Amino acid sequence: MTGTTLDDYTDRYAQRVRGMTASEIRALFAVTSRPEVVSLAGGAPFVSALPLDAVGEMLGQLGGPLHGATTLQYSGGQGDLALRERICEVMSLSGIDASNGASPDDVVVTVGGQQALDLISRVFLDPGDVVLAEGPSYVGALGVFRAAQADVVHVPMDDDGMIPAALAEALATVARAGKRAKFLYTVPAYHNPGGVTLSESRRDEILAIAEQSGLLVVEDDPYGLLGFDGEPLPALRSRRRDGVLYVGTFSKTFAPGLRVGWVLAPHAVREKLVIASEAQILCPSMFAQTAIATYFTTMPWREQIKTFREVYRERRDALLSALTDMMPAGTRWTRPEGGFYVWLTLPEGLHSKEMLPRAIAARVAYVPGTGFYADGSGGSHLRLSYCFPPPERIHEGVRRLAAVIGEEMKMRAVFGTAAPGTSPGVSWTPAGTFNSAASNHPAPGLE
């Protein structure tokens, strides 16, 4: 025996389990649930803004004698047709409609957007395959790709989203290594965690690069309807019918507790996704599907989305104002136009993961930037979420965080050494732009 372990099953696990780790966010749950801690960490939607009396009455009726025999039964593996029709209605707000081939027939209902990403990975990824993803990227997606034993190559961003030239460079780098990227994973609208949005001009450029290289695009769009000014930019899927898989969710525009999302996929891919879903969960919850279909049929959901926008805009403004007033010199951050998140860069030499225990001791929580890079870099950054706490709590949380950062800076000044594990290759300019110390487009996978 070469060592000891508390796990008697270590030698029996599948190989894919070795790469599985708890997400940075889940590890914080026990702490952030404490009332004395101001959590700027998790992205929990503010469901209290919903008309909960009406929603509760609707849910009670759906489980009662009039509807219960249907809603409490199995559904089909693809999802209920009534819900898939409502999904097409929702997608039309992002420019995805019948004119560009959107049809209920090509929608697959999933258990949240997370299962949608897992199904796509099951259908397309073999161990050792390459996935391109923005750097930083959504931690839940990175967990799915890690479980599929894929290699993630990050593509850098700036204030206008993913840099097209960097995408082309990443594709070339992967090709030189004798590999081919299976797909590009992107959150183009109000990025998680970056808070930036892919610009209008870059959307067409990114799609052109993908089409020229035969690269499949997985567009994850949880926040696209939650912009604070103007109408949503047309989704990537609205511009290119073939080669784009569109992932959506009702977690941000209605309720995450119902766990309903979807994939809009080319017809042949749709069938593979349904088969994979049936093998995994048999079918999505009929009760949850009917609840969402009923809500989007009988209630003023467009007005409710406007309410969410106003709530989140107020909280975004509170966070940005507090950061401006209280953060020490050398701290930089993005200025989101929608969604839930601000991406903050610490003063030189500080490390967000190493600083976290001191922040928790000061009763404020955030997510370290290391969780948003496949290689664990990103220690000079952290993610702040403004969607759940009220403005006064946001202000207090920033006050506590600023004090922690100030103390860290004093310690660094005294000891004169940078915190280990920082990521010097990428930083934000004072305006909030991603920038590389080496070049405009750092080598993919090195951030």
Coordinates of C-alpha atoms in Angstrom, one line a residue:
M1 CA 0.0 0.0 0.0
T2 CA 1.6 3.3 -1.1
G3 CA -0.6 5.6 1.0
T4 CA -3.7 6.1 3.0
T5 CA -7.1 7.5 2.1
L6 CA -10.4 8.2 3.8
D7 CA -12.2 7.0 0.6
D8 CA -12.3 3.2 0.4
Y9 CA -13.6 3.4 -3.2
T10 CA -10.7 5.3 -4.7
D11 CA -9.5 2.5 -6.9
R12 CA -13.0 1.8 -8.2
Y13 CA -14.0 5.2 -9.6
A14 CA -14.2 5.9 -13.3
Q15 CA -11.2 7.8 -14.7
R16 CA -13.4 10.8 -15.4
V17 CA -14.0 11.3 -11.7
R18 CA -10.3 12.2 -11.1
G19 CA -10.8 15.5 -12.8
M20 CA -14.0 16.4 -10.8
T21 CA -13.7 19.2 -8.2
A22 CA -16.2 21.2 -6.3
S23 CA -16.9 24.5 -7.8
E24 CA -15.6 27.7 -6.2
I25 CA -19.2 28.8 -5.7
R26 CA -20.6 25.6 -4.1
A27 CA -17.8 25.7 -1.7
L28 CA -19.0 29.1 -0.4
F29 CA -22.7 28.1 0.1
A30 CA -22.3 27.2 3.8
V31 CA -20.7 30.5 4.5
T32 CA -22.8 32.8 2.4
S33 CA -26.1 31.5 3.9
R34 CA -25.1 33.0 7.3
P35 CA -27.1 36.2 7.8
E36 CA -24.1 38.2 9.1
V37 CA -22.2 37.7 5.8
V38 CA -22.9 40.0 2.9
S39 CA -22.7 37.7 -0.1
L40 CA -21.6 39.3 -3.4
A41 CA -20.8 35.7 -4.5
G42 CA -23.6 33.6 -5.9
G43 CA -25.9 34.7 -8.7
A44 CA -29.3 34.0 -7.1
P45 CA -32.1 35.8 -9.0
F46 CA -34.4 38.1 -6.9
V47 CA -37.5 35.9 -7.2
S48 CA -39.2 38.0 -4.5
A49 CA -39.9 40.5 -7.4
L50 CA -42.3 37.9 -8.8
P51 CA -46.1 38.2 -8.1
L52 CA -45.7 35.3 -5.6
D53 CA -49.4 35.2 -4.6
A54 CA -50.5 34.7 -8.2
V55 CA -47.7 32.2 -8.9
G56 CA -48.5 30.3 -5.7
E57 CA -52.2 30.1 -6.7
M58 CA -51.3 28.9 -10.2
L59 CA -49.0 26.2 -8.8
G60 CA -51.7 25.0 -6.4
Q61 CA -54.2 24.7 -9.2
L62 CA -51.8 22.8 -11.4
G63 CA -51.3 20.2 -8.7
G64 CA -55.0 20.0 -7.9
P65 CA -57.8 17.7 -9.2
L66 CA -58.4 19.6 -12.4
H67 CA -54.8 19.3 -13.7
G68 CA -52.9 17.0 -11.4
A69 CA -53.5 13.8 -13.3
T70 CA -51.6 15.4 -16.2
T71 CA -49.0 17.5 -14.5
L72 CA -47.9 14.8 -12.1
Q73 CA -47.4 12.3 -14.9
Y74 CA -44.4 11.5 -17.1
S75 CA -43.7 13.7 -20.1
G76 CA -42.0 13.0 -23.4
G77 CA -38.2 13.0 -23.6
Q78 CA -38.1 16.1 -25.8
G79 CA -40.4 18.1 -23.6
D80 CA -44.0 19.2 -23.8
L81 CA -45.1 20.8 -27.0
A82 CA -47.0 23.6 -25.3
L83 CA -43.8 24.6 -23.5
R84 CA -41.7 24.3 -26.6
E85 CA -44.1 26.7 -28.4
R86 CA -43.7 29.2 -25.5
I87 CA -39.9 28.9 -25.7
C88 CA -40.1 29.9 -29.4
E89 CA -42.1 32.9 -28.4
V90 CA -39.5 33.9 -25.8
M91 CA -36.6 33.4 -28.2
S92 CA -38.3 35.7 -30.8
L93 CA -37.4 38.6 -28.5
S94 CA -33.7 37.8 -29.3
G95 CA -34.4 37.6 -33.0
I96 CA -34.7 33.8 -33.2
D97 CA -37.8 33.0 -35.1
A98 CA -39.3 31.1 -38.0
S99 CA -37.5 33.3 -40.5
N100 CA -34.2 31.8 -39.4
G101 CA -35.5 28.3 -38.9
A102 CA -36.5 28.3 -35.3
S103 CA -39.2 25.7 -34.6
P104 CA -40.7 23.9 -31.6
D105 CA -39.7 20.7 -33.4
D106 CA -36.0 21.5 -32.8
V107 CA -36.3 22.5 -29.2
V108 CA -35.2 20.1 -26.5
V109 CA -36.4 20.9 -22.9
T110 CA -33.8 20.3 -20.3
V111 CA -33.4 20.4 -16.5
G112 CA -32.0 23.9 -16.5
G113 CA -29.3 25.3 -18.8
Q114 CA -26.8 23.2 -16.9
Q115 CA -28.2 19.9 -18.2
A116 CA -28.3 21.4 -21.7
L117 CA -24.5 22.0 -21.5
D118 CA -24.0 18.4 -20.2
L119 CA -26.1 16.9 -23.0
I120 CA -24.1 18.9 -25.6
S121 CA -20.9 17.6 -24.1
R122 CA -22.1 14.0 -24.0
V123 CA -23.1 14.2 -27.7
F124 CA -19.9 16.0 -29.0
L125 CA -17.0 15.4 -26.6
D126 CA -14.6 12.5 -26.3
P127 CA -11.8 12.5 -23.8
G128 CA -9.0 14.8 -24.9
D129 CA -11.1 16.9 -27.3
V130 CA -10.6 20.6 -27.3
V131 CA -13.3 23.2 -26.3
L132 CA -12.7 26.9 -26.9
A133 CA -14.2 29.2 -24.3
E134 CA -13.8 32.8 -23.3
G135 CA -11.3 33.5 -20.6
P136 CA -12.7 33.8 -18.0
S137 CA -15.7 31.5 -18.5
Y138 CA -18.8 30.3 -16.6
V139 CA -17.6 28.0 -13.9
G140 CA -20.5 25.6 -14.4
A141 CA -19.6 25.1 -18.0
L142 CA -16.0 24.4 -17.1
G143 CA -17.1 21.8 -14.7
V144 CA -19.1 20.0 -17.4
F145 CA -16.2 20.1 -19.8
R146 CA -13.9 18.8 -17.1
A147 CA -16.2 15.9 -16.4
A148 CA -16.2 15.1 -20.1
Q149 CA -12.4 15.0 -19.9
A150 CA -12.0 17.8 -22.5
D151 CA -9.2 20.3 -22.7
V152 CA -10.3 23.9 -22.5
V153 CA -8.4 26.6 -24.4
H154 CA -9.4 30.1 -23.3
V155 CA -9.9 33.0 -25.8
P156 CA -9.3 36.4 -24.2
M157 CA -11.9 39.2 -24.1
D158 CA -12.0 43.0 -23.8
D159 CA -14.8 45.5 -23.2
D160 CA -16.4 44.4 -26.5
G161 CA -16.4 40.7 -25.6
M162 CA -14.4 38.0 -27.3
I163 CA -11.6 39.2 -29.5
P164 CA -12.0 37.8 -33.0
A165 CA -8.3 37.8 -33.8
A166 CA -7.7 35.9 -30.6
L167 CA -10.2 33.3 -31.6
A168 CA -8.5 32.9 -35.0
E169 CA -5.2 32.6 -33.1
A170 CA -6.6 30.0 -30.8
L171 CA -7.9 27.9 -33.7
A172 CA -4.4 28.1 -35.3
T173 CA -2.7 27.1 -32.1
V174 CA -5.0 24.1 -31.7
A175 CA -4.4 23.0 -35.3
R176 CA -0.6 23.3 -34.9
A177 CA -0.9 20.9 -32.0
G178 CA -2.6 18.4 -34.3
K179 CA -6.0 18.8 -32.8
R180 CA -9.4 20.3 -33.8
A181 CA -11.6 22.3 -31.5
K182 CA -15.0 20.5 -31.2
F183 CA -16.9 23.7 -30.5
L184 CA -16.7 27.3 -29.2
Y185 CA -18.6 27.9 -25.9
T186 CA -19.6 31.5 -25.5
V187 CA -21.9 33.7 -23.3
P188 CA -22.1 36.8 -25.6
A189 CA -24.7 38.8 -23.7
Y190 CA -23.8 40.2 -20.2
H191 CA -21.1 37.7 -19.7
N192 CA -20.8 35.5 -16.6
P193 CA -18.4 36.3 -15.0
G194 CA -17.0 39.2 -17.1
G195 CA -20.1 41.4 -17.3
V196 CA -19.2 42.5 -20.8
T197 CA -21.2 42.0 -24.0
L198 CA -20.0 40.9 -27.4
S199 CA -20.4 43.9 -29.7
E200 CA -22.6 44.0 -32.8
S201 CA -19.7 44.1 -35.2
R202 CA -17.9 41.3 -33.5
R203 CA -20.9 39.0 -33.5
D204 CA -20.7 38.7 -37.3
E205 CA -16.9 38.5 -37.3
I206 CA -16.9 35.7 -34.7
L207 CA -19.5 33.8 -36.7
A208 CA -17.6 34.3 -39.9
I209 CA -14.4 32.8 -38.3
A210 CA -16.4 29.9 -37.0
E211 CA -18.0 29.2 -40.4
Q212 CA -14.7 29.4 -42.2
S213 CA -13.1 26.9 -39.8
G214 CA -16.1 24.6 -39.5
L215 CA -16.4 25.4 -35.8
L216 CA -19.6 24.6 -34.0
V217 CA -20.8 27.4 -31.7
V218 CA -22.6 26.8 -28.4
E219 CA -24.3 30.1 -27.5
D220 CA -25.3 30.2 -23.8
D221 CA -27.8 33.0 -23.2
P222 CA -29.2 33.1 -19.7
Y223 CA -29.2 36.9 -19.4
G224 CA -30.0 38.2 -22.9
L225 CA -33.4 39.6 -22.0
L226 CA -32.0 41.4 -18.9
G227 CA -30.3 44.3 -20.5
F228 CA -30.7 47.7 -18.8
D229 CA -30.9 49.9 -21.9
G230 CA -32.6 49.3 -25.2
E231 CA -33.6 46.1 -26.9
P232 CA -31.5 42.9 -26.8
L233 CA -28.8 42.5 -29.4
P234 CA -29.9 39.8 -31.9
A235 CA -28.5 36.4 -30.7
L236 CA -25.8 34.6 -32.6
R237 CA -28.3 31.9 -33.5
S238 CA -30.6 34.5 -35.2
R239 CA -27.7 35.4 -37.6
R240 CA -26.6 31.8 -38.5
R241 CA -29.1 29.0 -38.7
D242 CA -26.6 26.2 -39.1
G243 CA -23.7 25.4 -36.8
V244 CA -25.1 27.2 -33.7
L245 CA -26.7 25.5 -30.7
Y246 CA -28.6 28.0 -28.6
V247 CA -29.0 27.3 -24.9
G248 CA -31.6 29.1 -22.8
T249 CA -33.1 29.0 -19.4
F250 CA -36.1 30.2 -17.4
S251 CA -34.0 30.5 -14.2
K252 CA -33.3 34.2 -14.7
T253 CA -36.6 35.3 -16.3
F254 CA -38.9 33.3 -14.1
A255 CA -37.7 31.0 -11.3
P256 CA -34.6 28.8 -11.0
G257 CA -36.3 26.5 -8.5
L258 CA -38.3 24.9 -11.4
R259 CA -35.1 23.9 -13.2
V260 CA -36.2 24.3 -16.8
G261 CA -34.0 25.2 -19.7
W262 CA -33.7 24.3 -23.4
V263 CA -31.5 23.7 -26.4
L264 CA -32.4 24.8 -29.9
A265 CA -30.4 22.6 -32.2
P266 CA -30.2 21.5 -35.8
H267 CA -32.7 18.7 -36.5
A268 CA -30.1 15.8 -36.6
V269 CA -28.4 17.1 -33.4
R270 CA -31.8 17.5 -31.7
E271 CA -32.5 13.8 -32.0
K272 CA -29.1 12.9 -30.4
L273 CA -29.8 15.3 -27.6
V274 CA -33.2 13.7 -26.9
I275 CA -31.7 10.2 -26.8
A276 CA -29.0 11.4 -24.5
S277 CA -31.5 13.1 -22.2
E278 CA -33.7 10.0 -22.1
A279 CA -30.8 7.9 -21.0
Q280 CA -29.9 10.5 -18.3
I281 CA -33.2 11.6 -16.8
L282 CA -35.9 9.8 -18.9
C283 CA -37.9 13.0 -19.2
P284 CA -38.1 16.5 -17.7
S285 CA -40.6 17.3 -15.0
M286 CA -44.1 17.6 -16.5
F287 CA -45.2 19.7 -13.5
A288 CA -42.3 22.2 -13.9
Q289 CA -42.9 22.4 -17.7
T290 CA -46.7 23.0 -17.3
A291 CA -46.0 25.6 -14.6
I292 CA -43.7 27.6 -16.9
A293 CA -46.0 27.2 -20.0
T294 CA -49.0 28.4 -17.9
Y295 CA -47.0 31.3 -16.5
F296 CA -45.9 32.4 -19.9
T297 CA -49.4 32.0 -21.3
T298 CA -51.6 33.6 -18.7
M299 CA -49.4 36.2 -16.9
P300 CA -47.8 39.5 -18.0
W301 CA -44.3 38.0 -18.3
R302 CA -43.0 40.8 -20.5
E303 CA -43.8 43.3 -17.8
Q304 CA -42.3 41.1 -15.2
I305 CA -39.0 41.0 -17.2
K306 CA -39.1 44.8 -17.2
T307 CA -39.5 44.7 -13.4
F308 CA -36.4 42.4 -13.1
R309 CA -34.4 44.8 -15.3
E310 CA -35.3 47.8 -13.1
V311 CA -34.4 45.9 -9.9
Y312 CA -31.1 44.7 -11.3
R313 CA -30.2 48.1 -12.8
E314 CA -30.7 49.7 -9.4
R315 CA -28.5 47.1 -7.8
R316 CA -25.8 47.4 -10.5
D317 CA -25.8 51.2 -10.0
A318 CA -25.4 50.7 -6.2
L319 CA -22.4 48.4 -6.7
L320 CA -20.7 50.6 -9.3
S321 CA -21.2 53.7 -7.1
A322 CA -19.9 51.9 -4.0
L323 CA -16.8 50.6 -5.9
T324 CA -16.1 54.1 -7.2
D325 CA -16.4 55.6 -3.8
M326 CA -14.5 53.1 -1.7
M327 CA -12.1 50.9 -3.6
P328 CA -8.4 51.5 -3.1
A329 CA -6.3 52.8 -6.0
G330 CA -5.2 50.2 -8.5
T331 CA -8.5 48.3 -8.3
R332 CA -10.4 48.1 -11.6
W333 CA -13.8 46.6 -12.7
T334 CA -16.1 46.2 -15.6
R335 CA -19.4 48.2 -16.1
P336 CA -22.1 45.7 -17.2
E337 CA -25.0 46.9 -19.3
G338 CA -27.1 44.0 -18.1
G339 CA -27.1 40.6 -16.3
F340 CA -25.8 39.9 -12.8
Y341 CA -22.0 40.4 -12.5
V342 CA -19.0 42.7 -12.2
W343 CA -15.5 41.4 -12.8
L344 CA -13.0 43.1 -10.6
T345 CA -9.2 43.2 -10.8
L346 CA -7.2 43.5 -7.6
P347 CA -4.3 45.9 -7.1
E348 CA -1.0 44.4 -8.2
G349 CA 0.3 41.5 -6.1
L350 CA -3.0 40.5 -4.4
H351 CA -4.6 37.1 -4.9
S352 CA -8.3 36.7 -4.6
K353 CA -8.4 33.1 -3.5
E354 CA -5.7 33.6 -0.8
M355 CA -7.6 36.7 0.4
L356 CA -10.9 35.0 0.6
P357 CA -10.6 33.6 4.2
R358 CA -9.8 37.2 5.4
A359 CA -12.8 38.5 3.5
I360 CA -15.1 35.8 5.1
A361 CA -13.7 36.8 8.5
A362 CA -14.7 40.4 7.7
R363 CA -18.2 39.0 6.8
V364 CA -18.2 39.6 3.0
A365 CA -18.0 36.9 0.3
Y366 CA -17.1 36.9 -3.4
V367 CA -16.0 34.3 -5.9
P368 CA -12.3 34.1 -6.6
G369 CA -11.3 34.5 -10.3
T370 CA -9.5 31.1 -10.2
G371 CA -12.8 29.3 -10.6
F372 CA -13.4 30.8 -14.0
Y373 CA -10.2 29.5 -15.7
A374 CA -9.7 25.9 -16.6
D375 CA -6.1 26.0 -15.4
G376 CA -6.8 27.8 -12.1
S377 CA -5.2 31.0 -13.1
G378 CA -7.1 34.3 -12.7
G379 CA -6.0 34.9 -9.1
S380 CA -5.7 38.6 -9.6
H381 CA -9.5 38.8 -10.3
L382 CA -12.8 38.2 -8.5
R383 CA -16.5 38.1 -9.4
L384 CA -19.0 40.3 -7.6
S385 CA -22.8 39.6 -8.0
Y386 CA -25.3 42.4 -7.4
C387 CA -28.6 40.6 -8.3
F388 CA -29.7 39.4 -4.8
P389 CA -28.7 41.8 -2.0
P390 CA -30.6 45.1 -1.7
P391 CA -28.6 48.3 -2.4
E392 CA -27.8 49.1 1.2
R393 CA -26.3 45.6 1.7
I394 CA -24.3 45.9 -1.5
H395 CA -22.9 49.2 -0.1
E396 CA -22.0 47.6 3.2
G397 CA -20.4 44.6 1.4
V398 CA -18.2 46.8 -0.7
R399 CA -17.2 48.8 2.4
R400 CA -16.0 45.5 4.0
L401 CA -14.3 44.3 0.9
A402 CA -12.5 47.6 0.4
A403 CA -11.2 47.4 3.9
V404 CA -9.9 43.8 3.4
I405 CA -8.2 44.9 0.1
G406 CA -6.7 47.9 1.9
E407 CA -5.2 45.6 4.6
E408 CA -3.9 43.2 2.0
M409 CA -2.1 46.1 0.3
K410 CA -0.6 47.2 3.6
M411 CA 0.7 43.7 4.2
R412 CA 2.2 43.6 0.7
A413 CA 3.9 46.9 1.3
V414 CA 5.4 45.7 4.5
F415 CA 6.6 42.3 3.2
G416 CA 7.4 43.5 -0.3
T417 CA 6.4 40.3 -2.1
A418 CA 3.5 39.5 -4.5
A419 CA 1.0 36.9 -3.5
P420 CA 1.9 33.6 -5.2
G421 CA -0.3 32.3 -8.1
T422 CA -1.4 35.7 -9.5
S423 CA -2.0 35.9 -13.2
P424 CA 0.2 38.8 -14.5
G425 CA -0.6 38.2 -18.2
V426 CA -4.0 39.7 -18.1
S427 CA -5.3 42.8 -16.3
W428 CA -8.0 45.4 -16.8
T429 CA -7.3 49.0 -17.9
P430 CA -8.8 51.7 -15.7
A431 CA -11.8 51.8 -18.0
G432 CA -12.4 48.1 -17.4
T433 CA -10.8 46.6 -20.5
F434 CA -9.0 43.3 -20.6
N435 CA -5.4 43.9 -21.5
S436 CA -2.3 41.8 -21.9
A437 CA 1.1 42.7 -20.6
A438 CA 2.6 40.8 -23.5
S439 CA 0.4 41.6 -26.5
N440 CA -3.1 42.4 -27.5
H441 CA -3.9 38.7 -28.1
P442 CA -2.0 36.4 -25.6
A443 CA -1.4 32.9 -26.6
P444 CA -4.6 30.9 -26.0
G445 CA -4.6 28.7 -23.0
L446 CA -1.9 30.8 -21.2
E447 CA -4.3 33.0 -19.2

